[in-house]
mmCIF file of C-alpha atoms in Angstrom:
data_model
loop_
_atom_site.group_PDB
_atom_site.id
_atom_site.type_symbol
_atom_site.label_atom_id
_atom_site.label_comp_id
_atom_site.label_asym_id
_atom_site.label_seq_id
_atom_site.Cartn_x
_atom_site.Cartn_y
_atom_site.Cartn_z
ATOM 1 C CA ALA A 247 -14.549 9.045 -10.624
ATOM 2 C CA LEU A 248 -13.690 8.080 -7.163
ATOM 3 C CA PRO A 249 -11.204 10.473 -5.116
ATOM 4 C CA GLY A 250 -7.892 9.492 -4.440
ATOM 5 C CA ALA A 251 -4.867 10.198 -2.550
ATOM 6 C CA GLY A 252 -3.482 11.952 -5.775
ATOM 7 C CA LYS A 253 -6.543 13.746 -6.602
ATOM 8 C CA GLY A 254 -6.464 17.273 -8.179
ATOM 9 C CA LYS A 255 -5.412 18.579 -11.374
ATOM 10 C CA PRO A 256 -1.632 19.364 -12.207
ATOM 11 C CA THR A 257 -0.528 22.953 -12.503
ATOM 12 C CA PRO A 258 0.293 24.022 -16.148
ATOM 13 C CA THR A 259 3.985 23.938 -15.324
ATOM 14 C CA ALA A 260 3.801 20.694 -13.233
ATOM 15 C CA THR A 261 5.786 17.591 -14.372
ATOM 16 C CA ARG A 262 3.575 15.200 -12.580
ATOM 17 C CA CYS A 263 -0.080 14.340 -12.489
ATOM 18 C CA GLY A 264 -2.153 14.855 -9.464
ATOM 19 C CA SER A 265 -2.159 18.295 -7.176
ATOM 20 C CA ALA A 266 1.150 19.694 -5.821
ATOM 21 C CA SER A 267 0.048 18.599 -2.204
ATOM 22 C CA ALA A 268 -0.632 15.035 -3.399
ATOM 23 C CA THR A 269 0.350 12.337 -0.772
ATOM 24 C CA THR A 270 3.378 10.157 -1.527
ATOM 25 C CA ILE A 271 4.740 6.972 0.084
ATOM 26 C CA ALA A 272 8.210 6.062 0.007
ATOM 27 C CA VAL A 273 10.042 3.128 1.376
ATOM 28 C CA ALA A 274 12.719 3.902 4.332
ATOM 29 C CA SER A 275 16.289 2.597 3.510
ATOM 30 C CA ARG A 276 17.232 -0.467 5.730
ATOM 31 C CA ASP A 277 20.538 -2.350 6.058
ATOM 32 C CA PRO A 278 20.340 -5.452 3.881
ATOM 33 C CA LYS A 279 22.455 -7.416 6.343
ATOM 34 C CA MET A 280 20.254 -6.550 9.160
ATOM 35 C CA VAL A 281 17.175 -7.298 7.343
ATOM 36 C CA ALA A 282 18.373 -10.579 6.357
ATOM 37 C CA GLN A 283 19.433 -11.480 10.110
ATOM 38 C CA ALA A 284 16.094 -10.292 11.329
ATOM 39 C CA SER A 285 14.162 -12.466 8.702
ATOM 40 C CA THR A 286 16.202 -15.549 9.886
ATOM 41 C CA PHE A 287 15.321 -14.909 13.462
ATOM 42 C CA LEU A 288 11.472 -14.446 12.482
ATOM 43 C CA LYS A 289 11.287 -17.414 10.651
ATOM 44 C CA GLU A 290 12.704 -19.304 13.576
ATOM 45 C CA ALA A 291 10.427 -17.785 15.815
ATOM 46 C CA ILE A 292 7.495 -18.811 13.631
ATOM 47 C CA LYS A 293 8.792 -22.558 13.606
ATOM 48 C CA LEU A 294 9.163 -22.458 17.362
ATOM 49 C CA ALA A 295 5.463 -20.814 17.655
ATOM 50 C CA MET A 296 4.066 -23.556 15.356
ATOM 51 C CA SER A 297 5.768 -26.406 17.384
ATOM 52 C CA SER A 298 3.993 -25.477 20.482
ATOM 53 C CA PRO A 299 0.406 -24.349 19.773
ATOM 54 C CA SER A 300 -1.126 -22.171 22.272
ATOM 55 C CA PRO A 301 -2.913 -18.742 22.106
ATOM 56 C CA ASP A 302 0.215 -16.893 23.099
ATOM 57 C CA MET A 303 2.205 -18.888 20.615
ATOM 58 C CA THR A 304 -0.086 -18.182 17.901
ATOM 59 C CA SER A 305 0.038 -14.274 18.831
ATOM 60 C CA PHE A 306 3.765 -14.648 18.504
ATOM 61 C CA GLU A 307 3.676 -16.342 15.174
ATOM 62 C CA ALA A 308 1.119 -13.731 13.771
ATOM 63 C CA ARG A 309 3.488 -10.812 14.967
ATOM 64 C CA ALA A 310 6.462 -12.349 13.382
ATOM 65 C CA SER A 311 4.618 -13.017 10.055
ATOM 66 C CA LEU A 312 3.375 -9.592 9.943
ATOM 67 C CA LEU A 313 6.796 -8.348 10.179
ATOM 68 C CA LEU A 314 7.864 -10.751 7.288
ATOM 69 C CA ALA A 315 4.925 -9.731 5.305
ATOM 70 C CA ASP A 316 5.833 -6.067 5.568
ATOM 71 C CA GLN A 317 9.169 -6.784 3.996
ATOM 72 C CA GLN A 318 6.964 -7.840 0.913
ATOM 73 C CA LEU A 319 4.745 -4.692 1.175
ATOM 74 C CA GLU A 320 8.002 -2.479 1.151
ATOM 75 C CA ALA A 321 9.353 -4.313 -1.851
ATOM 76 C CA ALA A 322 5.895 -3.596 -3.738
ATOM 77 C CA VAL A 323 5.946 0.106 -2.823
ATOM 78 C CA ALA A 324 9.771 0.482 -3.730
ATOM 79 C CA VAL A 325 8.651 -0.173 -7.409
ATOM 80 C CA ARG A 326 8.134 3.556 -8.687
ATOM 81 C CA PHE A 327 6.378 5.009 -11.787
ATOM 82 C CA PRO A 328 8.835 4.792 -14.708
ATOM 83 C CA SER A 329 10.492 8.047 -15.587
ATOM 84 C CA ASP A 330 11.392 9.464 -19.009
ATOM 85 C CA LEU A 331 8.616 8.077 -20.761
ATOM 86 C CA ASP A 332 8.220 9.158 -24.486
ATOM 87 C CA PHE A 333 5.115 8.163 -26.553
ATOM 88 C CA SER A 334 5.799 10.560 -29.402
ATOM 89 C CA PRO A 335 4.190 9.015 -32.687
ATOM 90 C CA GLU A 336 7.083 10.073 -34.692
ATOM 91 C CA ARG A 337 9.475 7.933 -32.738
ATOM 92 C CA GLN A 338 8.058 4.641 -32.810
ATOM 93 C CA ARG A 339 10.550 2.390 -31.330
ATOM 94 C CA THR A 340 11.009 4.719 -28.337
ATOM 95 C CA LYS A 341 6.991 4.701 -28.006
ATOM 96 C CA GLU A 342 7.073 1.005 -27.976
ATOM 97 C CA ALA A 343 9.998 0.806 -25.533
ATOM 98 C CA SER A 344 7.986 3.397 -23.301
ATOM 99 C CA LEU A 345 4.908 1.325 -23.263
ATOM 100 C CA LYS A 346 6.884 -1.853 -22.379
ATOM 101 C CA LYS A 347 8.402 0.168 -19.564
ATOM 102 C CA PHE A 348 5.054 1.103 -18.276
ATOM 103 C CA ASN A 349 3.680 -2.270 -18.774
ATOM 104 C CA ASP A 350 6.492 -3.633 -16.805
ATOM 105 C CA PHE A 351 5.893 -1.410 -13.933
ATOM 106 C CA VAL A 352 2.356 -2.306 -13.591
ATOM 107 C CA GLN A 353 2.873 -5.971 -13.853
ATOM 108 C CA THR A 354 5.794 -6.065 -11.416
ATOM 109 C CA ARG A 355 3.835 -3.940 -8.868
ATOM 110 C CA THR A 356 0.820 -6.070 -9.395
ATOM 111 C CA ARG A 357 2.662 -9.432 -8.775
ATOM 112 C CA LEU A 358 4.478 -8.195 -5.749
ATOM 113 C CA GLY A 359 1.353 -6.694 -4.409
ATOM 114 C CA ALA A 360 -0.464 -9.993 -4.776
ATOM 115 C CA SER A 361 2.188 -11.743 -3.044
ATOM 116 C CA ALA A 362 2.058 -9.464 -0.101
ATOM 117 C CA GLN A 363 -1.649 -9.562 -0.062
ATOM 118 C CA GLN A 364 -1.311 -13.570 0.381
ATOM 119 C CA ALA A 365 1.102 -13.088 3.244
ATOM 120 C CA TYR A 366 -1.453 -10.862 5.136
ATOM 121 C CA GLN A 367 -4.227 -13.313 4.249
ATOM 122 C CA ARG A 368 -2.417 -16.029 6.076
ATOM 123 C CA ILE A 369 -2.091 -13.708 9.097
ATOM 124 C CA LEU A 370 -5.790 -13.274 8.823
ATOM 125 C CA ALA A 371 -6.217 -17.166 9.162
ATOM 126 C CA LEU A 372 -4.212 -17.184 12.464
ATOM 127 C CA LYS A 373 -7.387 -15.219 13.891
ATOM 128 C CA ASP A 374 -4.976 -13.195 16.491
ATOM 129 C CA PRO A 375 -7.396 -9.886 16.573
ATOM 130 C CA SER A 376 -4.791 -7.210 17.071
ATOM 131 C CA MET A 377 -2.473 -8.761 14.313
ATOM 132 C CA ALA A 378 -5.743 -9.350 11.946
ATOM 133 C CA ILE A 379 -6.508 -5.567 12.358
ATOM 134 C CA ALA A 380 -2.768 -4.812 11.287
ATOM 135 C CA ALA A 381 -2.737 -7.113 8.302
ATOM 136 C CA THR A 382 -6.109 -5.583 7.246
ATOM 137 C CA GLN A 383 -4.861 -2.149 7.466
ATOM 138 C CA ARG A 384 -1.703 -3.265 5.131
ATOM 139 C CA MET A 385 -4.057 -4.827 2.748
ATOM 140 C CA GLY A 386 -5.659 -1.561 2.200
ATOM 141 C CA MET A 387 -2.453 0.177 2.183
ATOM 142 C CA LEU A 388 -1.089 -2.026 -1.006
ATOM 143 C CA PRO A 389 -3.711 -0.726 -3.361
ATOM 144 C CA GLN A 390 -3.647 2.670 -2.024
ATOM 145 C CA ALA A 391 0.025 3.109 -2.592
ATOM 146 C CA PHE A 392 -0.176 1.687 -6.113
ATOM 147 C CA ALA A 393 -3.203 4.075 -6.866
ATOM 148 C CA ILE A 394 -1.148 7.159 -5.534
ATOM 149 C CA GLU A 395 1.833 5.946 -7.628
ATOM 150 C CA LEU A 396 -0.378 5.961 -10.786
ATOM 151 C CA GLU A 397 -2.405 9.152 -9.950
ATOM 152 C CA THR A 398 0.779 11.127 -9.529
ATOM 153 C CA GLY A 399 2.828 9.700 -12.364
ATOM 154 C CA GLU A 400 5.528 11.623 -14.123
ATOM 155 C CA ILE A 401 4.167 13.266 -17.246
ATOM 156 C CA PRO A 402 6.250 12.506 -20.291
ATOM 157 C CA LYS A 403 7.981 15.545 -21.834
ATOM 158 C CA ASP A 404 6.319 15.047 -25.132
ATOM 159 C CA VAL A 405 2.835 15.209 -23.482
ATOM 160 C CA ARG A 406 3.481 18.273 -21.620
ATOM 161 C CA THR A 407 5.204 20.377 -24.584
ATOM 162 C CA GLY A 408 3.993 21.338 -28.085
ATOM 163 C CA PRO A 409 0.623 22.065 -29.481
ATOM 164 C CA TYR A 410 -2.285 21.172 -27.191
ATOM 165 C CA ALA A 411 -0.115 20.453 -24.320
ATOM 166 C CA LYS A 412 -2.786 21.250 -21.755
ATOM 167 C CA ASP A 413 -5.291 18.672 -23.494
ATOM 168 C CA LYS A 414 -2.798 16.133 -23.583
ATOM 169 C CA VAL A 415 -1.763 16.351 -20.029
ATOM 170 C CA GLU A 416 -5.302 16.371 -19.018
ATOM 171 C CA ALA A 417 -5.919 13.282 -21.255
ATOM 172 C CA PHE A 418 -2.746 11.260 -20.014
ATOM 173 C CA CYS A 419 -3.510 11.970 -16.241
ATOM 174 C CA ASP A 420 -7.270 11.194 -16.482
ATOM 175 C CA LYS A 421 -6.199 8.010 -18.066
ATOM 176 C CA LEU A 422 -3.862 7.188 -15.113
ATOM 177 C CA THR A 423 -6.730 8.196 -12.586
ATOM 178 C CA GLU A 424 -9.027 5.737 -14.498
ATOM 179 C CA THR A 425 -6.514 2.775 -14.245
ATOM 180 C CA ALA A 426 -6.030 3.758 -10.645
ATOM 181 C CA GLU A 427 -9.773 3.543 -9.789
ATOM 182 C CA PRO A 428 -10.108 -0.245 -9.185
ATOM 183 C CA LEU A 429 -7.268 -0.058 -6.746
ATOM 184 C CA VAL A 430 -9.028 2.756 -4.795
ATOM 185 C CA LYS A 431 -12.119 0.623 -4.569
ATOM 186 C CA GLN A 432 -9.905 -2.238 -3.137
ATOM 187 C CA ALA A 433 -8.411 0.149 -0.699
ATOM 188 C CA ILE A 434 -11.784 1.428 0.475
ATOM 189 C CA THR A 435 -12.990 -2.092 0.910
ATOM 190 C CA ALA A 436 -10.008 -3.124 3.037
ATOM 191 C CA PHE A 437 -10.181 -0.095 5.141
ATOM 192 C CA ASP A 438 -13.919 -0.457 5.754
ATOM 193 C CA GLY A 439 -13.240 -4.016 6.758
ATOM 194 C CA CYS A 440 -10.644 -2.951 9.133
ATOM 195 C CA LEU A 441 -12.783 -0.463 10.666
ATOM 196 C CA ALA A 442 -15.852 -2.513 10.926
ATOM 197 C CA LYS A 443 -13.755 -5.352 12.685
ATOM 198 C CA ALA A 444 -11.861 -2.923 14.969
ATOM 199 C CA SER A 445 -15.443 -1.598 16.268
ATOM 200 C CA GLN A 446 -16.816 -5.169 16.693
ATOM 201 C CA LEU A 447 -13.781 -6.228 18.709
ATOM 202 C CA GLY A 448 -13.173 -2.948 20.361
ATOM 203 C CA ILE A 449 -9.763 -2.606 19.432
ATOM 204 C CA ARG A 450 -8.042 0.849 19.085
ATOM 205 C CA ASN A 451 -4.401 1.198 18.030
ATOM 206 C CA GLU A 452 -2.237 2.689 15.572
ATOM 207 C CA SER A 453 -3.543 0.335 12.999
ATOM 208 C CA THR A 454 -7.217 1.274 13.473
ATOM 209 C CA ARG A 455 -6.189 4.890 13.652
ATOM 210 C CA ALA A 456 -4.538 4.544 10.319
ATOM 211 C CA CYS A 457 -7.543 2.732 8.760
ATOM 212 C CA ALA A 458 -9.747 5.682 9.803
ATOM 213 C CA ARG A 459 -7.549 8.283 8.658
ATOM 214 C CA GLU A 460 -6.927 6.750 5.192
ATOM 215 C CA ARG A 461 -10.344 5.782 4.603
ATOM 216 C CA ALA A 462 -11.459 9.297 5.263
ATOM 217 C CA ALA A 463 -8.999 10.618 2.728
ATOM 218 C CA LEU A 464 -10.535 8.354 -0.090
ATOM 219 C CA GLY A 465 -13.983 9.937 -0.007
ATOM 220 C CA PRO A 466 -17.568 9.734 1.652
ATOM 221 C CA THR A 467 -17.852 6.969 4.127
ATOM 222 C CA THR A 468 -20.371 5.574 6.817
ATOM 223 C CA PHE A 469 -17.492 5.439 9.188
ATOM 224 C CA PRO A 470 -17.162 9.020 10.957
ATOM 225 C CA LEU A 471 -13.276 9.830 11.746
ATOM 226 C CA THR A 472 -14.418 10.111 15.379
ATOM 227 C CA ALA A 473 -13.331 8.670 18.692
ATOM 228 C CA GLU A 474 -17.053 6.933 18.888
ATOM 229 C CA LEU A 475 -15.727 4.772 15.863
ATOM 230 C CA LEU A 476 -12.770 3.398 17.855
ATOM 231 C CA PRO A 477 -14.116 2.859 21.547
ATOM 232 C CA ASP A 478 -11.634 1.892 24.164
ATOM 233 C CA ALA A 479 -11.648 -1.839 24.292
ATOM 234 C CA PRO A 480 -13.718 -3.418 27.096
ATOM 235 C CA LEU A 481 -11.771 -4.607 30.300
ATOM 236 C CA ALA A 482 -12.251 -8.548 29.159
ATOM 237 C CA LEU A 483 -10.405 -7.931 26.064
ATOM 238 C CA PRO A 484 -6.637 -6.602 26.393
ATOM 239 C CA VAL A 485 -5.340 -4.383 23.621
ATOM 240 C CA PHE A 486 -2.194 -5.130 22.240
ATOM 241 C CA ASP A 487 0.134 -2.686 20.390
ATOM 242 C CA GLU A 488 2.446 -3.994 17.815
ATOM 243 C CA LEU A 489 5.274 -4.678 20.138
ATOM 244 C CA PRO A 490 8.589 -6.130 18.778
ATOM 245 C CA LEU A 491 9.325 -10.024 19.435
ATOM 246 C CA LEU A 492 11.547 -10.278 22.511
ATOM 247 C CA ALA A 493 14.724 -12.150 21.835
ATOM 248 C CA ASP A 494 16.431 -14.481 24.514
ATOM 249 C CA PRO A 495 19.032 -12.404 26.500
#
């Protein structure tokens, strides 16, 4: 099995899979009105950039598109592993309802994640170096966050109590880890691509550092977590940090 962010076995008294020190990813609360207003401005900025094609305008379009795509990422991450599941065989209706609840979680998270991935793919098509790296980092974060949510899922009470509780917990958590494994592979592929592109372009910023850090956490890699991996950009290629769009005064 591939190592993941939720790697490790739960303690005998744990109510969630994974180790007690497992990573968690949560969405910061935001003012819905301000988000809606910002989204309107960003969409207008994209229209203006598209109406006057130039390298600078393409960069602005990519930055605005990244912020909009990040909203989709947050919507996906906000879908949490269901609580109070009950798979007791003697309560068939409850078991079926719990199975539906879990499947709905997986389907919703998958659908929202796919939508966000498409938004980031559109940013890659704009070929802005800095924003392409940022988008690729998010494309790794999406499956990574989904994998973490599975690997640290809540253990149903009927699983962690009664006869053979230890064996039932191990089987339940192992199944979640198995389900998360393809997502971990997707994250590894995206982070490797991020690091390879960063090295090729000589870009070093917060996104490249995040790619290096999160890739290293997912197991053995040919990319060492060292400064040599992320060289300072050559003078001919300016490095752009992810700055906010400038509004008219």
